[in-house]
Short mmCIF file of N, CA and C in Angstrom, two decimals:
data_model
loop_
_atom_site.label_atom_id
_atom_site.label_comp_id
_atom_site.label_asym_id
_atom_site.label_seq_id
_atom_site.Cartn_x
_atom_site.Cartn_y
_atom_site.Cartn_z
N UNK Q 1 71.44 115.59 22.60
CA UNK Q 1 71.57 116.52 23.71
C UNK Q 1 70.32 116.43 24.59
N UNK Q 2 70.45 116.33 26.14
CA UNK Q 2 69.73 116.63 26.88
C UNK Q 2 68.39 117.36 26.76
N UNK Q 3 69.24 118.24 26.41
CA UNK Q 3 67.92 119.52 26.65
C UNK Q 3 66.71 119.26 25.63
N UNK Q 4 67.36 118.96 24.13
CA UNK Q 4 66.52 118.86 23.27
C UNK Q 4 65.36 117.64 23.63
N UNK Q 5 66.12 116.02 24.10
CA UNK Q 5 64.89 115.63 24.35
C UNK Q 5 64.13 115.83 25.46
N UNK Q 6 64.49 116.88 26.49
CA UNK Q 6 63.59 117.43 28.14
C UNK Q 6 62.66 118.06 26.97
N UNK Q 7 63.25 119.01 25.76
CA UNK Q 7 62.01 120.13 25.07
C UNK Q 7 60.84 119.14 24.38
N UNK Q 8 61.04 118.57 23.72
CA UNK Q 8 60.35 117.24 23.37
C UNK Q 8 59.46 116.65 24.25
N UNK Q 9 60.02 115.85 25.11
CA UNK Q 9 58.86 115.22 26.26
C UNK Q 9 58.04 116.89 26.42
N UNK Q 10 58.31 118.21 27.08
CA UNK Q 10 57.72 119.23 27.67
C UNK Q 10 56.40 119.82 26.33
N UNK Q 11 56.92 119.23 25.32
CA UNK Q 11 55.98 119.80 24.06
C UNK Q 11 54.86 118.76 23.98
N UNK Q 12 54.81 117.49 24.09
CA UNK Q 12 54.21 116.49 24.49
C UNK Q 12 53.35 116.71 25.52
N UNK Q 13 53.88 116.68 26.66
CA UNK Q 13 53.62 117.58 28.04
C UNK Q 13 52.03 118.39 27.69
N UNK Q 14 52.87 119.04 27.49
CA UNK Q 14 51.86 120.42 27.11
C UNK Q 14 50.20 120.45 26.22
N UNK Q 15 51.00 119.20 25.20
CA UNK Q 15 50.24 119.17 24.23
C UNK Q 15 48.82 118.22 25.04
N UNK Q 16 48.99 117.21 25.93
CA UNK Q 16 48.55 116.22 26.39
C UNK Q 16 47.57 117.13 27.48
N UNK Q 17 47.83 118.00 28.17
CA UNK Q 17 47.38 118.58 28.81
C UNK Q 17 46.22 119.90 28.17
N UNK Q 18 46.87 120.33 26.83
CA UNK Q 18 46.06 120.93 26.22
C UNK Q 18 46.31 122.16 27.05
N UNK Q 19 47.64 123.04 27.04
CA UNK Q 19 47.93 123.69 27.57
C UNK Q 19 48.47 124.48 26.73
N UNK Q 20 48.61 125.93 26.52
CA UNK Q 20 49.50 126.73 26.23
C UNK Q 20 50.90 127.36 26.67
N UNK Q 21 51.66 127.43 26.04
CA UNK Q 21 52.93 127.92 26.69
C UNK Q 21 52.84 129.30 27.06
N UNK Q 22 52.25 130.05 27.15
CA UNK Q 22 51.14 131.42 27.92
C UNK Q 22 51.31 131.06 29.00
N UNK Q 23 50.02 129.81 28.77
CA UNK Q 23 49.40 129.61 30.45
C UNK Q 23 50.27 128.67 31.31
N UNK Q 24 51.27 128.14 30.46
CA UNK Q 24 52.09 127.80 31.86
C UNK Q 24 53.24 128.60 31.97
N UNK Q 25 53.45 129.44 31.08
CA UNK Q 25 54.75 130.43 31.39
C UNK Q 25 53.99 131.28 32.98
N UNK Q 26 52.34 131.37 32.74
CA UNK Q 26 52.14 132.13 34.11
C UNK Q 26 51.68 131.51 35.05
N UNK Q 27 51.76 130.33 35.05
CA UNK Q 27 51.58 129.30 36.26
C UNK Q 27 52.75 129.42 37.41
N UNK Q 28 53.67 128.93 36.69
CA UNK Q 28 55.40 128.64 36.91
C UNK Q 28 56.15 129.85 37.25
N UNK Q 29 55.21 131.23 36.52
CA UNK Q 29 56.25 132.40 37.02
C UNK Q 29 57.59 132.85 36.23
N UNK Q 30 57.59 132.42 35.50
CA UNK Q 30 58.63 132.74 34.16
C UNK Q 30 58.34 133.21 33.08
N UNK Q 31 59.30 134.03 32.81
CA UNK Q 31 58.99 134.26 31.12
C UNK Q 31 58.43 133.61 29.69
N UNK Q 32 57.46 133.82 29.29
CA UNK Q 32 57.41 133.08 28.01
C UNK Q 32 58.07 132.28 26.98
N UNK Q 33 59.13 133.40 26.60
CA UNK Q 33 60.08 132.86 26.11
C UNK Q 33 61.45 131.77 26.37
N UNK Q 34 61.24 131.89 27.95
CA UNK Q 34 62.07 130.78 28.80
C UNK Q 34 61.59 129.43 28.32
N UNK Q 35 60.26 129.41 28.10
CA UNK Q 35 59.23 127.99 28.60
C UNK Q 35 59.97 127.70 26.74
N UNK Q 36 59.61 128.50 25.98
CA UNK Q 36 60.20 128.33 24.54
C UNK Q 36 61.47 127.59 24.44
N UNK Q 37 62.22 128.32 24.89
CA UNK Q 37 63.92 127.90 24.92
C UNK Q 37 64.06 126.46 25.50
N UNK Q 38 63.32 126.09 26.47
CA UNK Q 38 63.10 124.50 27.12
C UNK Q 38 62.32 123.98 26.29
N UNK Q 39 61.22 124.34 25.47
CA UNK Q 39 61.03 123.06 24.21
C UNK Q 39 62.07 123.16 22.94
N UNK Q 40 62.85 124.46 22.90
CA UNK Q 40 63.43 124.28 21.22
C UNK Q 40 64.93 123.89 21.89
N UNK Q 41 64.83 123.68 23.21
CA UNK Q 41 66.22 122.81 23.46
C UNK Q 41 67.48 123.91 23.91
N UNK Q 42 67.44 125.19 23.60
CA UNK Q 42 68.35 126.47 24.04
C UNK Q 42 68.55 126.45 25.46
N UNK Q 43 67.84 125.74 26.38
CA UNK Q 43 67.63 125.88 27.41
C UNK Q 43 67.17 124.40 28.48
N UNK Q 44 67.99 124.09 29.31
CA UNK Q 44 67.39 123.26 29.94
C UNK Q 44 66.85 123.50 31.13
N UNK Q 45 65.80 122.37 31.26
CA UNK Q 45 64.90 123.00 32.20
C UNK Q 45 65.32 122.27 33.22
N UNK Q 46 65.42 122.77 34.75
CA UNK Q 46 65.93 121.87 35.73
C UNK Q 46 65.61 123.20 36.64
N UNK Q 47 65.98 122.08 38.03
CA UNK Q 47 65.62 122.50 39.25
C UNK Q 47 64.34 123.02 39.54
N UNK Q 48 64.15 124.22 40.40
CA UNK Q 48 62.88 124.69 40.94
C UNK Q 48 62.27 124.36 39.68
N UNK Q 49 62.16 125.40 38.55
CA UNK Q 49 61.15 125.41 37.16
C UNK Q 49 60.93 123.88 36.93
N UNK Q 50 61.81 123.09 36.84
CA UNK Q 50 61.87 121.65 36.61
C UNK Q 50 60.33 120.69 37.62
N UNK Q 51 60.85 121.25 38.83
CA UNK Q 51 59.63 120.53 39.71
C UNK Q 51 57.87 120.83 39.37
N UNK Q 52 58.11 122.64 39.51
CA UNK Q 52 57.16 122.69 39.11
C UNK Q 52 56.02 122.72 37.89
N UNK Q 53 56.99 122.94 36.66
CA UNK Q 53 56.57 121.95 35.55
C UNK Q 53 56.07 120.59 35.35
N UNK Q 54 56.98 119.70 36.07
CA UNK Q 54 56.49 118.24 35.86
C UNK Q 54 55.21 118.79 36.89
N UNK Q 55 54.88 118.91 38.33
CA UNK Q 55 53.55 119.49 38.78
C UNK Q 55 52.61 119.89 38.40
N UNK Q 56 52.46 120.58 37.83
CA UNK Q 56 51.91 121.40 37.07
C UNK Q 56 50.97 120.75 35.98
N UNK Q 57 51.64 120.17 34.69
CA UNK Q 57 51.70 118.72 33.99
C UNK Q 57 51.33 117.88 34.25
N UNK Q 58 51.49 117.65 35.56
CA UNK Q 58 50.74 115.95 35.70
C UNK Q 58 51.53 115.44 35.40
N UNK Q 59 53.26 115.09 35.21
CA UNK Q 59 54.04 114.36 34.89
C UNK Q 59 54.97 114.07 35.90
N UNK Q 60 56.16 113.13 35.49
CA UNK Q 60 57.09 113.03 36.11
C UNK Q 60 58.71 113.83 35.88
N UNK Q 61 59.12 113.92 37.03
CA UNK Q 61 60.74 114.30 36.45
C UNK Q 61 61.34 113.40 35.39
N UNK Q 62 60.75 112.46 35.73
CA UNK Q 62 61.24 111.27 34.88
C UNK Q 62 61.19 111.14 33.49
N UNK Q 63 59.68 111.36 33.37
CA UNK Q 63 59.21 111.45 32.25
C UNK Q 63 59.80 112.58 31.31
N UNK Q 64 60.02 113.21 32.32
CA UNK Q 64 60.46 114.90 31.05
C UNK Q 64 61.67 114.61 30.86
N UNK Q 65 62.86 114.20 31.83
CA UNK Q 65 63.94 113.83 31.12
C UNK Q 65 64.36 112.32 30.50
N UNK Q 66 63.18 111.62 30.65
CA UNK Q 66 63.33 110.29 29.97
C UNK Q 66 63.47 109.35 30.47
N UNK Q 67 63.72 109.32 31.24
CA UNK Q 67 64.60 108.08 32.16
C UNK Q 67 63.69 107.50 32.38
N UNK Q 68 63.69 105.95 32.08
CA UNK Q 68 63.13 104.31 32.71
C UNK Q 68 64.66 103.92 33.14
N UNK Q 69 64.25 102.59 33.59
CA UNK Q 69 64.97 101.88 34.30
C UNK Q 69 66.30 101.49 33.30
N UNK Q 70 65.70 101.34 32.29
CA UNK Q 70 66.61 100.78 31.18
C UNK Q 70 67.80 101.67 30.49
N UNK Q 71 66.84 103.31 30.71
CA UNK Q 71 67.49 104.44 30.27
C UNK Q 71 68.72 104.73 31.48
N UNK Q 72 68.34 104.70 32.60
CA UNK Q 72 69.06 105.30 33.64
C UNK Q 72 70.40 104.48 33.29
N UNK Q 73 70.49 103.18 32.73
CA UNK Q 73 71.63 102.60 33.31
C UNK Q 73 72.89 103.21 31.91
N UNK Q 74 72.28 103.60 31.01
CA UNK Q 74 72.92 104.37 29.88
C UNK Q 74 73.16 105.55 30.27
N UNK Q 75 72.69 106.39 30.85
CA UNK Q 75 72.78 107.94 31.04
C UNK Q 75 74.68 108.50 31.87
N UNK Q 76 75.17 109.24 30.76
CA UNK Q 76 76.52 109.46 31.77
C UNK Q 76 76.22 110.64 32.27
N UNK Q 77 76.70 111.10 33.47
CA UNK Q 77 76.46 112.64 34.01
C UNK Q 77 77.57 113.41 33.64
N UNK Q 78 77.27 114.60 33.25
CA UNK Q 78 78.50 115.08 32.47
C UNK Q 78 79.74 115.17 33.95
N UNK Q 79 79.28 115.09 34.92
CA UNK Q 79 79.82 115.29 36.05
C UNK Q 79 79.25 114.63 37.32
N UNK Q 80 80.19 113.89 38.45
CA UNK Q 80 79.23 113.28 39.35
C UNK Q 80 78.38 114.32 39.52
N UNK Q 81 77.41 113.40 40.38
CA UNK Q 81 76.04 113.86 41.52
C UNK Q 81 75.54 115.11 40.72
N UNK Q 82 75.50 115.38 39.05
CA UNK Q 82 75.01 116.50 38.01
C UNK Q 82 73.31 116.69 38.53
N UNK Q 83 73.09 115.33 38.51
CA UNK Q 83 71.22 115.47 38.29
C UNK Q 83 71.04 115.63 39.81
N UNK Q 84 71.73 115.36 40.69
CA UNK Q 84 71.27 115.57 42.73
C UNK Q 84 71.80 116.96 42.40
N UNK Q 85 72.29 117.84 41.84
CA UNK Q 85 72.82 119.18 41.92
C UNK Q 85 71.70 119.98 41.19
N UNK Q 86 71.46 118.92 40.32
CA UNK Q 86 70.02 120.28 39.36
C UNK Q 86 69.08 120.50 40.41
N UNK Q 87 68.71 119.07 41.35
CA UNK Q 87 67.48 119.47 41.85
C UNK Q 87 67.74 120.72 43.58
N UNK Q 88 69.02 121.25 43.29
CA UNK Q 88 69.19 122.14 44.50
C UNK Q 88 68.78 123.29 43.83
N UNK Q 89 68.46 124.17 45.52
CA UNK Q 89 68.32 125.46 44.64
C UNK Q 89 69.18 126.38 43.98
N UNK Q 90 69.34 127.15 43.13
CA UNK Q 90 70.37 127.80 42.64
C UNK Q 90 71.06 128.35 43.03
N UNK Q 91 70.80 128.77 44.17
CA UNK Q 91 71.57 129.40 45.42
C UNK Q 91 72.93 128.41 45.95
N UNK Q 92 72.53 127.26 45.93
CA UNK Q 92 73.03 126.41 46.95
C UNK Q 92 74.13 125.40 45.24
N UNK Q 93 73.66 125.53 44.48
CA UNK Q 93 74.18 124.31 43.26
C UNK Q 93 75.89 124.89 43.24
N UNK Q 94 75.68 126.14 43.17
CA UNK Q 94 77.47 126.22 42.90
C UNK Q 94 78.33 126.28 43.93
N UNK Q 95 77.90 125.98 45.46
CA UNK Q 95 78.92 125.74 46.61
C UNK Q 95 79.12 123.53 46.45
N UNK Q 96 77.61 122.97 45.90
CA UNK Q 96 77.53 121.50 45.74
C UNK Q 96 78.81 121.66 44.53
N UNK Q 97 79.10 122.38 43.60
CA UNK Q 97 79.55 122.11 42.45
C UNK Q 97 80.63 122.18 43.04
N UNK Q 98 81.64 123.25 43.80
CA UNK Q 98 82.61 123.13 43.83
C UNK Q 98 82.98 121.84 45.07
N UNK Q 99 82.44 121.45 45.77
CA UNK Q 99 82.61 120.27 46.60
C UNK Q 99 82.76 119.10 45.84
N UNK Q 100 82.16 118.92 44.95
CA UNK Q 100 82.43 117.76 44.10
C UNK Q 100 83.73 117.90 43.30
N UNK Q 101 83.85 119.00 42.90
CA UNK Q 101 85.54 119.50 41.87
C UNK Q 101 86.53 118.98 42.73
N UNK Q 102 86.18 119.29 44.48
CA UNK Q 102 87.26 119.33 45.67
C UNK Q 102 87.65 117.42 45.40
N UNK Q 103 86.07 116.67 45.70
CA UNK Q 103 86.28 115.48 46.03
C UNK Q 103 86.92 114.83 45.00
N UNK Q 104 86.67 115.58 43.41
CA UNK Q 104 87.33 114.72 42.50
C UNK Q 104 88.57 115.09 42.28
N UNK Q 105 89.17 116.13 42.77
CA UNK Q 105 90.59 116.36 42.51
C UNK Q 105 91.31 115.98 43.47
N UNK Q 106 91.01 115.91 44.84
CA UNK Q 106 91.67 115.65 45.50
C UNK Q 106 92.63 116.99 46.41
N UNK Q 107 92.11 117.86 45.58
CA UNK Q 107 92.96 118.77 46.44
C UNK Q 107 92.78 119.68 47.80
N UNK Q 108 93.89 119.93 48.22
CA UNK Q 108 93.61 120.45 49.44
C UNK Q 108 93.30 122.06 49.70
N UNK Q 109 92.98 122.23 48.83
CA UNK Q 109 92.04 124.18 48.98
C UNK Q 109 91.02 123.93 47.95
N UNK Q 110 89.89 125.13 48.42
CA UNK Q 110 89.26 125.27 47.13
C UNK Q 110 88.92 126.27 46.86
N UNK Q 111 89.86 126.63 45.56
CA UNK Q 111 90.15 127.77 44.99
C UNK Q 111 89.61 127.41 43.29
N UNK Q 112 89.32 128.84 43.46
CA UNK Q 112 88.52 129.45 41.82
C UNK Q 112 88.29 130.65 41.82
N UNK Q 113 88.14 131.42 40.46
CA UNK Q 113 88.03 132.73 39.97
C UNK Q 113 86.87 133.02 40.66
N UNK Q 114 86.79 134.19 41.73
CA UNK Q 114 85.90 134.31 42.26
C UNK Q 114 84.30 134.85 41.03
N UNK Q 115 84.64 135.50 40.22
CA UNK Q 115 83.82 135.86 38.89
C UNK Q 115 83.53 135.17 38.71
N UNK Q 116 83.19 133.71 38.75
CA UNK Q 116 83.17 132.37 37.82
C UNK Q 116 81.75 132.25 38.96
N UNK Q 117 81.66 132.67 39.83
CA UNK Q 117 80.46 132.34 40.63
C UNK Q 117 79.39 133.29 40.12
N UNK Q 118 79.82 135.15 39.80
CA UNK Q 118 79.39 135.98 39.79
C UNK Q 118 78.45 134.91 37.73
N UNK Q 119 79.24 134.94 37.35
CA UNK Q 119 78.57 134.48 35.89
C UNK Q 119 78.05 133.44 35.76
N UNK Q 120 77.97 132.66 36.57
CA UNK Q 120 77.37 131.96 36.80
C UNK Q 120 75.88 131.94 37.02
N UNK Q 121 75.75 132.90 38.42
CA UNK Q 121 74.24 133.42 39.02
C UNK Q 121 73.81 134.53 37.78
N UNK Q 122 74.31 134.78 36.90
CA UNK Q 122 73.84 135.42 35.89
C UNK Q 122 73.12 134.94 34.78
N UNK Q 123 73.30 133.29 35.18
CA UNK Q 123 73.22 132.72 34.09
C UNK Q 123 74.22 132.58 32.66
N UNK Q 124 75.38 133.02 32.82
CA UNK Q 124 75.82 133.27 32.31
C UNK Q 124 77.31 131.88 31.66
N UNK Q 125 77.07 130.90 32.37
CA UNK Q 125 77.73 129.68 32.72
C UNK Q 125 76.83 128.37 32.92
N UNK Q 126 76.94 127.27 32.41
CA UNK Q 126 76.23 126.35 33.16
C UNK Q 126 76.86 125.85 34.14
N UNK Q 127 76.43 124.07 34.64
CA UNK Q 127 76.77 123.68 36.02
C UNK Q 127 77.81 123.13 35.42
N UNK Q 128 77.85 122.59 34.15
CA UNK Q 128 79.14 121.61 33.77
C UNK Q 128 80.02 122.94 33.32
N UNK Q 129 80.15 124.06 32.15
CA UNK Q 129 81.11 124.82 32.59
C UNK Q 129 81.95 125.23 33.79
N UNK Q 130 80.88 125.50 35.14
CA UNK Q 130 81.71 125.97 36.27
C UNK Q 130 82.32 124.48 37.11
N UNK Q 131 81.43 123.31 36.55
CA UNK Q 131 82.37 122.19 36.71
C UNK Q 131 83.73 121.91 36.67
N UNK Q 132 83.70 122.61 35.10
CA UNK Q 132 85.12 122.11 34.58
C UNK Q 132 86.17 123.16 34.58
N UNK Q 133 85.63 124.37 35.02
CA UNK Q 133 86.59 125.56 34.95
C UNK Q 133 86.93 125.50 36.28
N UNK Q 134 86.01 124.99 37.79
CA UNK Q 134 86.90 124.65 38.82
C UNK Q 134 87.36 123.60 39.17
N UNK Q 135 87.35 122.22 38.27
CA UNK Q 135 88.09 120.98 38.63
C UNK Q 135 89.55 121.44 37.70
N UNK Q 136 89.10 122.64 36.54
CA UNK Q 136 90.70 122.46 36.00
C UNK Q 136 91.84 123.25 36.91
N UNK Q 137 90.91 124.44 37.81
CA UNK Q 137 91.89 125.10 38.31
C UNK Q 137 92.54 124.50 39.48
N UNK Q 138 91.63 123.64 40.22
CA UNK Q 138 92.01 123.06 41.29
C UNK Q 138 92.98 122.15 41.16
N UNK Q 139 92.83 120.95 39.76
CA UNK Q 139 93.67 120.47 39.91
C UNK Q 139 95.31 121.23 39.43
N UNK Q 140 94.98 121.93 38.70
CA UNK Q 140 96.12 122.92 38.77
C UNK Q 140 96.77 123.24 40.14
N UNK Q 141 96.43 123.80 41.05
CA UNK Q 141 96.89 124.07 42.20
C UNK Q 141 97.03 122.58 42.61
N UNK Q 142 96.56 121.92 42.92
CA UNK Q 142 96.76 120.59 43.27
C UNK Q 142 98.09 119.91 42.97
N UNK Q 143 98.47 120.31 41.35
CA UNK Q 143 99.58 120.12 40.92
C UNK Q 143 100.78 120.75 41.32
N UNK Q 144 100.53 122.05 41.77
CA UNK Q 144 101.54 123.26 42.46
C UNK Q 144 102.14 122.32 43.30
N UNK Q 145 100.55 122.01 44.23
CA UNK Q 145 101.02 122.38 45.65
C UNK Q 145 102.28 120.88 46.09
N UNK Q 146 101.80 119.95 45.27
CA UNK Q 146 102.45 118.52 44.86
C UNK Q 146 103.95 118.91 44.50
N UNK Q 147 104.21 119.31 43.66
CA UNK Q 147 105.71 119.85 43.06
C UNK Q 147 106.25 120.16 44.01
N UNK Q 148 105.83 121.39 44.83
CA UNK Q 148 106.34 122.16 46.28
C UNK Q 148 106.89 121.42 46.96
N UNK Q 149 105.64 120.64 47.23
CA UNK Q 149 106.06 119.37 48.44
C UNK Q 149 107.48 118.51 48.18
N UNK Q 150 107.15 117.92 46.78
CA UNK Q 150 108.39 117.20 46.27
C UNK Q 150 109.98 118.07 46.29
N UNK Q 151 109.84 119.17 45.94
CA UNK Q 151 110.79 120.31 45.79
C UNK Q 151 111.26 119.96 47.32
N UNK Q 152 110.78 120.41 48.28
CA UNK Q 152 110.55 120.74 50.04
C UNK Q 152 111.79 119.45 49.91
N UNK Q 153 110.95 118.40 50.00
CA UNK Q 153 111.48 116.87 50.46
C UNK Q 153 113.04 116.77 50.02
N UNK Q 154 113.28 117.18 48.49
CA UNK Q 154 114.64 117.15 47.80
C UNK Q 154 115.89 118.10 48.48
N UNK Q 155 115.05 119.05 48.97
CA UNK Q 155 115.91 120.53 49.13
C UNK Q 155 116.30 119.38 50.91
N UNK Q 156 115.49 118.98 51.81
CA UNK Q 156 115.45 119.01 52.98
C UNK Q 156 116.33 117.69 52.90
N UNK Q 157 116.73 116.82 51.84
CA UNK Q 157 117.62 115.75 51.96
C UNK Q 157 118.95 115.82 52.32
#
């Protein structure tokens, strides 16, 4: 899993720098126990926190999630454009998320449980949950709206 080796490189990180997870929980502006959850892997670290960690560190994005040249070409995204979506702000990741559900389904609305946004900004969802809970609904409707059409065409013969 991801996260576990981002917590890994970030414990490294830390250690190399001779840093406490204190003093960068109050660098960064986060909770203590957040910075915890991103080394024991409960938690991945991405976006804003993401930048300014590797900053902070003296490291790379790269480095914290691993990636060389050799790695990148192995890495699947649980979902297109996943890692161009971490680095948006959180504000902005779940209007990118559902644009990508749109482009991969193909369908022509984009519709989802409006709550699914609300639990989301709660933290309460990740990016690949609200991934897959609006590529399933869409293509659902997608499927409707397809039948209809076919229905339409039969009835109008």
């Amino acid at each position: 899993m991801i996260a576990i080796e981002v917590g890994k490189r970030l414990r490294e990180a830390l250690k190399k720098k001779n840093m406490t997870v204190a003093k960068l929980s109050r660098i960064i502006n986060v909770h203590y126990d957040t910075v915890y959850k991103w080394i024991r892997g409960d938690r991945l670290l991405k976006g804003e926190n993401l930048k300014k960690v590797a900053e902070v560190l003296g490291v790379s994005i790269d480095y914290l999630y691993g990636w060389t040249p050799e790695r990148n070409r192995d890495i699947k995204e649980p979902f297109p454009r996943y890692y161009e979506i971490l680095g948006l702000p959180k504000k902005k990741r779940f209007d990118a998320i559902v644009e990508v559900a749109k482009e991969q389904t193909g369908c022509p609305l984009v519709v989802f449980d409006p709550l699914l946004r609300e639990k989301y900004e709660q933290g309460e969802l990740s990016e690949q949950e609200v991934y897959e809970a609006i590529k399933k609904h869409m293509e659902t409707v997608r499927d409707a709206v397809l039948k209809k059409e076919e229905t339409e065409k039969r009835v109008a013969k």
